[in-house]
Short mmCIF file of C-alpha atoms in Angstrom, two decimals:
data_model
loop_
_atom_site.label_atom_id
_atom_site.label_comp_id
_atom_site.label_asym_id
_atom_site.label_seq_id
_atom_site.Cartn_x
_atom_site.Cartn_y
_atom_site.Cartn_z
CA UNK A 205 139.80 38.68 59.36
CA UNK A 206 138.23 42.05 60.37
CA UNK A 207 135.74 41.97 63.18
CA UNK A 208 134.10 45.17 64.44
CA UNK A 209 135.35 48.15 62.48
CA UNK A 210 133.42 47.36 59.29
CA UNK A 211 130.13 47.54 61.21
CA UNK A 212 130.83 51.12 62.28
CA UNK A 213 132.11 51.99 58.81
CA UNK A 214 128.96 50.47 57.33
CA UNK A 215 126.81 52.61 59.60
CA UNK A 216 128.78 55.71 58.61
CA UNK A 217 128.37 54.86 54.93
CA UNK A 218 124.62 54.38 55.41
CA UNK A 219 124.35 57.76 57.15
CA UNK A 220 126.26 59.45 54.31
CA UNK A 221 124.03 57.72 51.79
CA UNK A 222 120.94 58.85 53.71
CA UNK A 223 122.27 62.41 53.76
CA UNK A 224 122.79 62.32 50.01
CA UNK A 225 119.28 60.93 49.44
CA UNK A 226 117.76 63.70 51.58
CA UNK A 227 119.61 66.37 49.58
CA UNK A 228 118.42 64.84 46.29
CA UNK A 229 114.87 64.68 47.66
CA UNK A 230 115.06 68.38 48.60
CA UNK A 231 116.19 69.31 45.12
CA UNK A 232 113.46 67.20 43.54
CA UNK A 233 110.76 68.76 45.71
CA UNK A 234 112.06 72.23 44.92
CA UNK A 235 111.88 71.58 41.16
CA UNK A 236 108.46 70.01 41.57
CA UNK A 237 107.11 72.98 43.49
CA UNK A 238 108.60 75.52 41.08
CA UNK A 239 107.40 73.82 37.88
CA UNK A 240 104.20 75.18 36.24
CA UNK A 241 101.10 73.15 36.89
CA UNK A 242 98.60 71.91 34.30
CA UNK A 243 98.83 71.79 30.53
CA UNK A 244 101.05 74.47 29.00
CA UNK A 245 98.58 75.00 26.16
CA UNK A 246 95.55 75.50 28.39
CA UNK A 247 94.07 78.94 28.99
CA UNK A 248 94.77 80.40 32.43
CA UNK A 249 91.67 81.20 34.46
CA UNK A 250 91.15 84.91 35.03
CA UNK A 251 92.52 85.86 31.58
CA UNK A 252 89.92 84.25 29.35
CA UNK A 253 86.66 85.06 31.00
CA UNK A 254 87.40 83.33 34.32
CA UNK A 255 85.95 85.26 37.28
CA UNK A 256 89.15 84.95 39.41
CA UNK A 257 91.33 88.08 39.64
CA UNK A 258 95.10 88.59 39.53
CA UNK A 259 95.15 89.19 43.31
CA UNK A 260 93.60 85.78 43.89
CA UNK A 261 96.41 84.01 42.06
CA UNK A 262 99.05 86.07 43.79
CA UNK A 263 97.60 84.91 47.11
CA UNK A 264 97.71 81.28 45.97
CA UNK A 265 101.33 81.63 44.88
CA UNK A 266 102.26 83.20 48.21
CA UNK A 267 100.63 80.34 50.16
CA UNK A 268 102.41 77.81 47.97
CA UNK A 269 105.75 79.53 48.58
CA UNK A 270 105.16 79.51 52.34
CA UNK A 271 104.46 75.75 52.27
CA UNK A 272 107.61 75.24 50.23
CA UNK A 273 109.71 77.27 52.71
CA UNK A 274 108.23 75.31 55.62
CA UNK A 275 109.06 71.98 53.95
CA UNK A 276 112.60 73.13 53.16
CA UNK A 277 113.04 74.21 56.78
CA UNK A 278 111.90 70.77 57.99
CA UNK A 279 114.30 69.01 55.63
CA UNK A 280 117.15 71.23 56.82
CA UNK A 281 116.45 70.22 60.42
CA UNK A 282 116.55 66.53 59.41
CA UNK A 283 119.85 67.06 57.58
CA UNK A 284 121.30 68.75 60.67
CA UNK A 285 120.24 65.78 62.82
CA UNK A 286 121.84 63.33 60.39
CA UNK A 287 125.05 65.36 60.40
CA UNK A 288 125.08 65.32 64.20
CA UNK A 289 124.57 61.53 64.33
CA UNK A 290 127.31 61.06 61.74
CA UNK A 291 129.67 63.23 63.80
CA UNK A 292 128.89 61.28 66.96
CA UNK A 293 129.49 57.97 65.15
CA UNK A 294 132.81 59.27 63.83
CA UNK A 295 133.88 60.45 67.29
CA UNK A 296 132.97 57.08 68.78
CA UNK A 297 134.98 55.25 66.12
CA UNK A 298 137.95 57.59 66.70
CA UNK A 299 137.79 57.01 70.47
CA UNK A 300 137.77 53.23 70.01
CA UNK A 301 140.74 53.44 67.66
CA UNK A 302 142.70 55.54 70.15
CA UNK A 303 141.95 53.07 72.95
CA UNK A 304 143.08 50.19 70.77
CA UNK A 305 146.21 52.00 69.53
CA UNK A 306 147.13 54.81 71.97
CA UNK A 307 150.49 55.42 70.27
CA UNK A 308 148.86 56.44 67.01
CA UNK A 309 150.40 53.58 65.05
CA UNK A 310 148.87 52.16 61.87
CA UNK A 311 145.77 50.33 63.05
CA UNK A 312 143.89 47.38 61.64
CA UNK A 313 140.20 47.59 62.51
CA UNK A 314 138.30 44.60 63.81
CA UNK A 315 134.73 43.68 64.56
CA UNK A 316 135.53 43.72 68.28
CA UNK A 317 135.48 47.56 68.26
CA UNK A 318 131.77 47.77 68.99
CA UNK A 319 130.32 50.36 71.36
CA UNK A 320 130.06 49.03 74.90
CA UNK A 321 126.35 49.83 75.12
CA UNK A 322 125.68 47.64 72.05
CA UNK A 323 127.60 44.71 73.52
CA UNK A 324 125.80 45.12 76.83
CA UNK A 325 122.50 45.01 74.95
CA UNK A 326 123.53 41.84 73.10
CA UNK A 327 124.66 40.09 76.27
CA UNK A 328 121.42 41.08 77.93
CA UNK A 329 119.39 39.62 75.09
CA UNK A 330 121.39 36.39 75.08
CA UNK A 331 121.09 35.89 78.83
CA UNK A 332 117.30 36.26 78.75
CA UNK A 333 115.09 33.19 78.61
CA UNK A 334 114.98 32.31 74.94
CA UNK A 335 114.05 29.20 72.99
CA UNK A 336 115.89 27.94 69.96
CA UNK A 337 112.72 27.51 67.95
CA UNK A 338 112.00 24.53 65.73
CA UNK A 339 111.10 24.88 62.10
CA UNK A 340 107.55 23.78 61.39
CA UNK A 341 106.80 20.51 59.65
CA UNK A 342 109.50 18.34 61.23
CA UNK A 343 107.19 15.35 61.34
CA UNK A 344 106.65 15.60 57.59
CA UNK A 345 110.26 16.24 56.58
CA UNK A 346 112.56 13.99 58.59
CA UNK A 347 115.14 13.47 55.86
CA UNK A 348 118.24 15.60 55.59
CA UNK A 349 117.95 17.68 52.43
CA UNK A 350 120.62 19.66 50.56
CA UNK A 351 121.09 23.14 51.96
CA UNK A 352 120.40 26.07 49.64
CA UNK A 353 123.54 27.70 48.26
CA UNK A 354 122.90 31.04 49.96
CA UNK A 355 122.34 29.35 53.32
CA UNK A 356 125.37 27.11 52.76
CA UNK A 357 127.57 30.15 52.03
CA UNK A 358 126.19 31.91 55.11
CA UNK A 359 126.99 28.96 57.41
CA UNK A 360 130.46 28.58 55.86
CA UNK A 361 131.13 32.24 56.61
CA UNK A 362 129.98 31.77 60.21
CA UNK A 363 132.26 28.74 60.73
CA UNK A 364 135.20 30.63 59.23
CA UNK A 365 134.49 33.62 61.48
CA UNK A 366 134.48 31.32 64.50
CA UNK A 367 137.85 29.91 63.47
CA UNK A 368 139.25 33.42 63.20
CA UNK A 369 138.07 34.21 66.73
CA UNK A 370 139.76 31.07 68.11
CA UNK A 371 143.00 31.37 66.13
CA UNK A 372 143.38 35.08 66.92
CA UNK A 373 142.51 35.29 70.64
CA UNK A 374 142.39 38.58 72.46
CA UNK A 375 142.89 39.58 76.05
CA UNK A 376 139.20 39.33 76.87
CA UNK A 377 138.92 35.82 75.42
CA UNK A 378 139.39 33.74 78.54
CA UNK A 379 138.31 30.21 79.48
CA UNK A 380 135.10 29.69 81.32
CA UNK A 381 137.16 28.21 84.15
CA UNK A 382 140.30 30.09 85.17
CA UNK A 383 142.08 26.80 85.85
CA UNK A 384 141.63 25.70 82.22
CA UNK A 385 144.52 26.87 80.00
CA UNK A 386 143.60 28.64 76.78
CA UNK A 387 144.25 26.41 73.79
CA UNK A 388 146.80 28.11 71.54
CA UNK A 389 147.08 25.56 68.75
CA UNK A 390 145.57 26.45 65.41
CA UNK A 391 142.12 25.16 64.47
CA UNK A 392 140.76 24.35 61.02
CA UNK A 393 137.35 23.63 59.49
CA UNK A 394 137.79 19.92 60.22
CA UNK A 395 137.77 20.77 63.94
CA UNK A 396 134.20 22.13 63.78
CA UNK A 397 132.04 19.73 65.82
CA UNK A 398 128.52 21.12 65.84
CA UNK A 399 126.53 24.30 66.14
CA UNK A 400 123.06 25.76 66.32
CA UNK A 401 121.48 29.09 65.58
CA UNK A 402 118.27 31.02 66.00
CA UNK A 403 116.95 34.04 64.11
CA UNK A 404 114.69 36.70 65.60
CA UNK A 405 113.00 38.98 63.09
CA UNK A 406 113.58 42.18 65.07
CA UNK A 407 117.18 41.49 66.13
CA UNK A 408 119.17 39.17 63.88
CA UNK A 409 120.78 35.71 64.01
CA UNK A 410 122.67 34.24 66.96
CA UNK A 411 125.15 31.40 66.29
CA UNK A 412 126.68 29.06 68.87
CA UNK A 413 129.60 27.01 67.53
CA UNK A 414 131.74 24.28 69.10
CA UNK A 415 135.25 23.32 67.96
CA UNK A 416 137.48 20.54 69.27
CA UNK A 417 140.60 18.63 68.31
CA UNK A 418 140.04 14.92 67.69
CA UNK A 419 140.63 12.73 70.72
CA UNK A 420 140.29 15.48 73.32
CA UNK A 421 137.55 16.54 75.71
CA UNK A 422 138.35 20.25 75.43
CA UNK A 423 136.05 22.41 73.34
CA UNK A 424 136.02 26.00 72.20
CA UNK A 425 132.59 27.62 72.46
CA UNK A 426 132.20 30.64 70.16
CA UNK A 427 129.08 32.82 70.11
CA UNK A 428 128.54 35.07 67.09
CA UNK A 429 125.77 37.53 66.35
CA UNK A 430 124.67 38.92 62.99
CA UNK A 431 122.45 42.00 63.61
CA UNK A 432 121.14 42.01 60.03
CA UNK A 433 124.61 43.11 58.99
CA UNK A 434 128.26 41.99 59.33
CA UNK A 435 129.00 39.22 61.82
CA UNK A 436 130.29 40.30 65.20
CA UNK A 437 131.72 38.32 68.09
CA UNK A 438 129.74 38.11 71.32
CA UNK A 439 132.03 35.83 73.32
CA UNK A 440 134.64 33.09 73.01
CA UNK A 441 135.35 30.61 75.81
CA UNK A 442 137.28 27.39 76.29
CA UNK A 443 135.18 24.50 77.57
CA UNK A 444 136.76 21.42 79.17
CA UNK A 445 134.37 18.47 79.44
CA UNK A 446 136.91 16.01 80.84
CA UNK A 447 135.33 15.95 84.29
CA UNK A 448 131.71 16.54 83.26
CA UNK A 449 129.87 13.38 84.25
CA UNK A 450 126.30 12.63 83.23
CA UNK A 451 123.85 10.85 85.50
CA UNK A 452 121.45 8.98 83.19
CA UNK A 453 118.23 8.42 85.12
CA UNK A 454 115.85 5.73 83.82
CA UNK A 455 112.45 5.11 85.48
CA UNK A 456 111.31 1.54 84.82
CA UNK A 457 108.56 -0.96 85.55
CA UNK A 458 108.71 -4.36 83.87
CA UNK A 459 109.99 -4.11 80.26
CA UNK A 460 112.97 -6.39 81.07
CA UNK A 461 113.64 -7.26 77.43
CA UNK A 462 113.74 -3.58 76.50
CA UNK A 463 116.08 -2.95 79.45
CA UNK A 464 118.48 -5.64 78.14
CA UNK A 465 118.58 -3.82 74.79
CA UNK A 466 119.15 -0.52 76.59
CA UNK A 467 122.05 -2.01 78.57
CA UNK A 468 123.61 -3.22 75.33
CA UNK A 469 123.60 0.35 73.97
CA UNK A 470 124.75 1.75 77.33
CA UNK A 471 127.64 -0.69 77.47
CA UNK A 472 128.93 0.16 73.99
CA UNK A 473 128.49 3.94 74.21
CA UNK A 474 128.94 4.86 77.87
CA UNK A 475 131.21 2.21 79.37
CA UNK A 476 133.48 1.33 76.45
CA UNK A 477 133.60 4.73 74.76
CA UNK A 478 132.74 7.70 77.01
CA UNK A 479 133.41 6.42 80.56
CA UNK A 480 132.06 9.64 82.21
CA UNK A 481 128.56 8.36 82.90
CA UNK A 482 126.60 7.14 85.91
CA UNK A 483 123.44 5.07 85.47
CA UNK A 484 120.53 5.39 87.92
CA UNK A 485 117.62 2.96 87.48
CA UNK A 486 114.48 3.63 89.54
CA UNK A 487 112.45 0.41 89.41
CA UNK A 488 108.76 0.29 90.39
CA UNK A 489 107.28 -2.95 91.71
CA UNK A 490 108.72 -6.37 92.42
CA UNK A 491 107.99 -8.23 89.20
CA UNK A 492 111.15 -8.23 87.07
CA UNK A 493 113.26 -6.48 89.72
CA UNK A 494 115.58 -9.43 90.24
CA UNK A 495 116.12 -9.82 86.49
CA UNK A 496 117.08 -6.15 86.16
CA UNK A 497 119.41 -6.45 89.14
CA UNK A 498 121.11 -9.51 87.63
CA UNK A 499 121.59 -7.74 84.28
CA UNK A 500 123.31 -4.80 85.99
CA UNK A 501 125.55 -7.08 88.05
CA UNK A 502 126.54 -9.03 84.91
CA UNK A 503 127.58 -5.86 83.06
CA UNK A 504 129.44 -4.74 86.17
CA UNK A 505 131.47 -7.98 86.25
CA UNK A 506 132.24 -8.04 82.53
CA UNK A 507 133.25 -4.38 82.26
CA UNK A 508 134.50 -3.70 85.80
CA UNK A 509 131.85 -1.01 85.95
CA UNK A 510 130.47 0.18 89.27
CA UNK A 511 128.98 3.59 88.42
CA UNK A 512 125.37 2.54 88.69
CA UNK A 513 122.58 2.74 91.25
CA UNK A 514 119.44 0.58 91.41
CA UNK A 515 116.62 2.10 93.48
CA UNK A 516 113.64 -0.23 94.06
CA UNK A 517 110.34 1.53 94.73
CA UNK A 518 107.33 -0.48 95.83
CA UNK A 519 104.78 1.87 94.30
CA UNK A 520 102.64 2.26 91.21
CA UNK A 521 104.69 3.48 88.26
CA UNK A 522 104.97 7.24 87.79
CA UNK A 523 107.64 8.61 85.48
CA UNK A 524 107.83 11.99 87.20
CA UNK A 525 108.05 10.35 90.62
CA UNK A 526 110.84 8.06 89.41
CA UNK A 527 112.90 10.91 87.94
CA UNK A 528 112.43 12.95 91.13
CA UNK A 529 113.68 10.01 93.20
CA UNK A 530 116.68 9.55 90.89
CA UNK A 531 117.59 13.23 91.08
CA UNK A 532 117.44 13.35 94.89
CA UNK A 533 119.38 10.09 95.28
CA UNK A 534 122.57 11.63 93.92
CA UNK A 535 123.42 13.46 97.16
CA UNK A 536 124.28 17.07 97.85
CA UNK A 537 126.68 17.71 94.95
CA UNK A 538 125.61 19.01 91.57
CA UNK A 539 125.62 16.84 88.45
CA UNK A 540 124.39 16.97 84.87
CA UNK A 541 121.35 14.71 84.49
CA UNK A 542 119.89 13.10 81.37
CA UNK A 543 116.28 12.02 81.86
CA UNK A 544 116.00 8.95 79.65
CA UNK A 545 113.53 6.18 78.83
CA UNK A 546 114.36 2.54 78.37
CA UNK A 547 113.42 2.72 74.68
CA UNK A 548 115.99 5.42 73.86
CA UNK A 549 119.09 4.73 71.77
CA UNK A 550 121.81 7.39 71.84
CA UNK A 551 125.20 7.79 70.16
CA UNK A 552 128.53 8.81 71.76
CA UNK A 553 128.24 12.20 70.03
CA UNK A 554 124.95 12.89 71.80
CA UNK A 555 126.61 12.74 75.22
CA UNK A 556 128.89 15.66 74.34
CA UNK A 557 125.93 17.49 72.76
CA UNK A 558 124.16 17.07 76.10
CA UNK A 559 127.17 18.52 77.93
CA UNK A 560 127.76 21.42 75.54
CA UNK A 561 124.16 22.67 75.51
CA UNK A 562 123.62 22.83 79.27
CA UNK A 563 125.00 25.22 81.85
CA UNK A 564 124.13 25.31 85.56
CA UNK A 565 121.95 28.26 86.46
CA UNK A 566 121.59 29.40 82.84
CA UNK A 567 120.70 26.78 80.26
CA UNK A 568 118.71 23.54 79.84
CA UNK A 569 118.57 21.26 76.80
CA UNK A 570 115.44 19.66 75.33
CA UNK A 571 116.54 17.61 72.30
CA UNK A 572 113.99 16.45 69.74
CA UNK A 573 114.14 12.67 69.33
CA UNK A 574 113.77 10.81 66.03
CA UNK A 575 111.10 8.19 66.70
CA UNK A 576 111.16 4.95 64.68
CA UNK A 577 108.01 3.39 63.27
CA UNK A 578 106.83 -0.18 63.79
CA UNK A 579 109.46 -2.32 62.00
CA UNK A 580 106.80 -4.95 61.25
CA UNK A 581 105.13 -2.36 58.98
CA UNK A 582 108.22 -0.57 57.69
CA UNK A 583 110.01 -3.80 56.76
CA UNK A 584 106.92 -5.92 56.17
CA UNK A 585 108.10 -6.90 52.68
CA UNK A 586 111.23 -8.52 54.13
CA UNK A 587 111.44 -11.93 55.73
CA UNK A 588 113.35 -10.52 58.70
CA UNK A 589 113.61 -6.95 59.96
CA UNK A 590 117.17 -5.56 59.92
CA UNK A 591 119.12 -5.15 63.14
CA UNK A 592 118.37 -2.15 65.32
CA UNK A 593 121.64 -0.48 64.29
CA UNK A 594 120.55 -0.65 60.63
CA UNK A 595 117.12 0.78 61.47
CA UNK A 596 118.68 4.02 62.78
CA UNK A 597 118.19 6.14 59.67
CA UNK A 598 116.44 9.48 59.12
CA UNK A 599 113.89 8.66 56.42
CA UNK A 600 110.25 9.62 56.18
CA UNK A 601 109.09 5.98 56.00
CA UNK A 602 111.37 4.94 58.87
CA UNK A 603 110.26 7.44 61.51
CA UNK A 604 109.49 11.04 62.42
CA UNK A 605 110.83 13.86 64.58
CA UNK A 606 109.02 13.64 67.91
CA UNK A 607 108.56 17.39 68.24
CA UNK A 608 105.59 17.03 70.60
CA UNK A 609 107.62 15.08 73.20
CA UNK A 610 109.49 16.73 76.09
CA UNK A 611 110.53 13.70 78.12
CA UNK A 612 114.19 13.51 77.08
CA UNK A 613 116.09 16.43 78.61
CA UNK A 614 119.55 17.39 79.89
CA UNK A 615 119.69 19.73 82.88
CA UNK A 616 121.73 20.18 86.03
CA UNK A 617 120.45 18.76 89.27
CA UNK A 618 120.62 22.16 91.00
CA UNK A 619 118.43 23.74 88.32
CA UNK A 620 115.91 20.89 88.43
CA UNK A 621 115.58 21.22 92.21
CA UNK A 622 115.48 25.04 92.22
CA UNK A 623 112.61 25.14 89.72
CA UNK A 624 110.58 22.64 91.72
CA UNK A 625 111.05 19.41 89.76
CA UNK A 626 108.08 17.47 88.45
CA UNK A 627 104.52 17.90 89.60
CA UNK A 628 104.06 14.82 91.78
CA UNK A 629 100.27 15.13 91.58
CA UNK A 630 100.47 14.01 87.93
CA UNK A 631 100.25 10.23 87.59
CA UNK A 632 100.92 8.06 84.56
CA UNK A 633 101.97 9.23 81.14
CA UNK A 634 102.97 12.47 79.47
CA UNK A 635 101.71 15.64 81.11
CA UNK A 636 104.40 16.00 83.80
CA UNK A 637 107.08 16.51 81.11
CA UNK A 638 105.16 19.40 79.54
CA UNK A 639 104.61 21.03 82.96
CA UNK A 640 108.35 21.02 83.68
CA UNK A 641 109.16 22.37 80.22
CA UNK A 642 106.69 25.24 80.66
CA UNK A 643 108.20 26.12 84.03
CA UNK A 644 111.57 26.58 82.38
CA UNK A 645 110.01 28.70 79.63
CA UNK A 646 108.56 31.04 82.24
CA UNK A 647 111.89 31.28 84.08
CA UNK A 648 115.13 33.12 83.27
CA UNK A 649 116.71 29.98 81.77
CA UNK A 650 117.73 29.68 78.14
CA UNK A 651 115.83 26.68 76.74
CA UNK A 652 117.55 24.95 73.81
CA UNK A 653 115.09 22.92 71.75
CA UNK A 654 116.49 21.37 68.59
CA UNK A 655 116.50 18.05 66.66
CA UNK A 656 119.46 15.79 67.46
CA UNK A 657 120.65 13.22 64.93
CA UNK A 658 122.18 10.90 67.54
CA UNK A 659 119.04 10.30 69.60
CA UNK A 660 116.45 7.66 68.60
CA UNK A 661 113.26 6.39 70.16
CA UNK A 662 112.87 2.67 69.40
CA UNK A 663 109.41 1.43 68.55
CA UNK A 664 107.42 -0.48 71.14
CA UNK A 665 103.76 -1.27 71.49
CA UNK A 666 102.00 1.48 73.42
CA UNK A 667 99.13 0.78 75.81
CA UNK A 668 96.86 3.60 76.98
CA UNK A 669 95.50 2.74 80.41
CA UNK A 670 91.87 3.36 81.33
CA UNK A 671 92.81 5.20 84.53
CA UNK A 672 94.45 8.06 82.61
CA UNK A 673 92.71 11.43 82.64
CA UNK A 674 90.94 12.46 79.39
CA UNK A 675 93.81 14.82 78.50
CA UNK A 676 96.44 12.13 79.16
CA UNK A 677 94.46 9.50 77.26
CA UNK A 678 94.05 11.79 74.24
CA UNK A 679 97.80 12.51 74.18
CA UNK A 680 98.56 8.81 74.54
CA UNK A 681 96.30 7.86 71.62
CA UNK A 682 97.79 10.63 69.50
CA UNK A 683 101.28 9.35 70.24
CA UNK A 684 100.22 5.77 69.53
CA UNK A 685 98.75 6.69 66.15
CA UNK A 686 101.82 8.64 65.06
CA UNK A 687 104.14 5.93 66.35
CA UNK A 688 102.95 3.10 64.09
CA UNK A 689 103.84 4.08 60.53
CA UNK A 690 104.09 6.92 58.03
CA UNK A 691 101.05 8.44 56.34
CA UNK A 692 101.69 6.48 53.15
CA UNK A 693 102.16 3.17 54.98
CA UNK A 694 99.02 3.69 57.02
CA UNK A 695 97.15 4.51 53.82
CA UNK A 696 98.33 1.24 52.29
CA UNK A 697 96.98 -0.60 55.34
CA UNK A 698 93.64 1.21 55.34
CA UNK A 699 93.07 0.57 51.63
CA UNK A 700 94.60 -2.91 51.65
CA UNK A 701 91.38 -4.58 50.50
CA UNK A 702 91.03 -2.20 47.54
CA UNK A 703 94.67 -2.76 46.60
CA UNK A 704 94.33 -6.55 46.74
CA UNK A 705 91.14 -6.38 44.68
CA UNK A 706 92.95 -4.26 42.06
CA UNK A 707 95.84 -6.76 41.95
CA UNK A 708 93.44 -9.66 41.46
CA UNK A 709 91.78 -7.85 38.56
CA UNK A 710 95.12 -7.13 36.95
CA UNK A 711 96.20 -10.75 37.38
CA UNK A 712 92.92 -11.96 35.79
CA UNK A 713 93.46 -9.68 32.78
CA UNK A 714 96.98 -10.98 32.28
CA UNK A 715 95.79 -14.60 32.44
CA UNK A 716 92.86 -14.01 30.09
CA UNK A 717 94.94 -12.40 27.32
CA UNK A 718 96.73 -15.66 26.25
CA UNK A 719 93.34 -17.43 26.07
CA UNK A 720 91.92 -14.72 23.82
CA UNK A 721 94.95 -14.90 21.53
CA UNK A 722 94.69 -18.69 21.32
CA UNK A 723 91.01 -18.84 20.27
CA UNK A 724 91.44 -17.71 16.61
CA UNK A 725 93.85 -20.59 16.02
CA UNK A 726 91.49 -23.26 17.31
#
């Protein structure tokens, strides 16, 4: 599959087309200037009683000719500039071809033959602090909808281009770690794992794709860029996640039943499936501490699992304080951290998504969680609510994308410490997460912010404490309102009396009709 050459050829074709258009425009203007003005049948002034003389019209014609010559001269200069740019583009293409094939053999052009200054610009743009922006209206459109055909074709082309990069490696395609061997086996579309992209109006679309063979922890990370034209490769690296452990840090106070449910999910996903996870629980207060400790020891005995740390803190609960304590408790080595709440349910796929979208010193990951509504409202027409596993669906009446929440995040410990961690002056709920997120936005880090299908926030009753600041209390109430039910379900609750009154009227009409039909026969 060609890679770079077509982009240069496309530019050359556009320059030739522009040259042709300029020549046609020159000819058109020349004909326009030389054509007689006005109605052919009208009398010319100066010959039928008009006061203007012949000399006057000769002067006008001379001025018009001078303007025409000036315009032609300007167009000629533009044509000369276009010819010069075309020549430079041709010389650059010829130089790249000679470098690629110094012996003058028949040469197959590829997209990789881009000018070095263009690639340097692209790498510079990618390394800058950028955010993978969310599309608006996530809270109103949580369901997965069919992709438009043009977008589907575009994404299929991108995936195919990524496969071509992997299956046809070049000398500059090396692994991110020199000790990791480059995977030489062939990849297919079934090996595509996940990807994300962002589009900037003044640059183009950047695609990041991940490929992996089933049953392995090695991934190929391919970055492609479409500068409003043919796709071009930015980089291709091999990524080995075998030894990438995740320290899941959970701040907790009370909530022992919720912690038991969290341990059930942790046991199935992390211990039995992934096995590259450490759990750090920072527990505030004494009430419930022994129960949490016993639950951890029980899981440890049943699964022979010892990768956990329980840190008791005899203080008032503060989420930011708890996460700071958990981050510092790891020691001096670096580790990938996932800041998590006890109400979060995650899938095995999410753990690799967390690993793939973070990079020490360069990149942090802020996934958007799908938050479930109150099951008592969602499944109120059923005798029993379904199990939690059956509630994990992306439907508008089941939940919403929590695009205003920044509490769940994957980032390396070294990055968290270098940026200053959480603001410890913030107590209670909510604001400390936003402060940390804004610090990353103002830094040189790439911030990845995107919805993740394998991350759910389970419903629980939310209490907004009186000691919260007005800003915190407002955010807490907003979250509480959005957390209960969908707009339609809340509407049914608000207008429940009117609905019941309407049903009673309808039932009365149905009962009265048989009586009315029976009266004539009496």
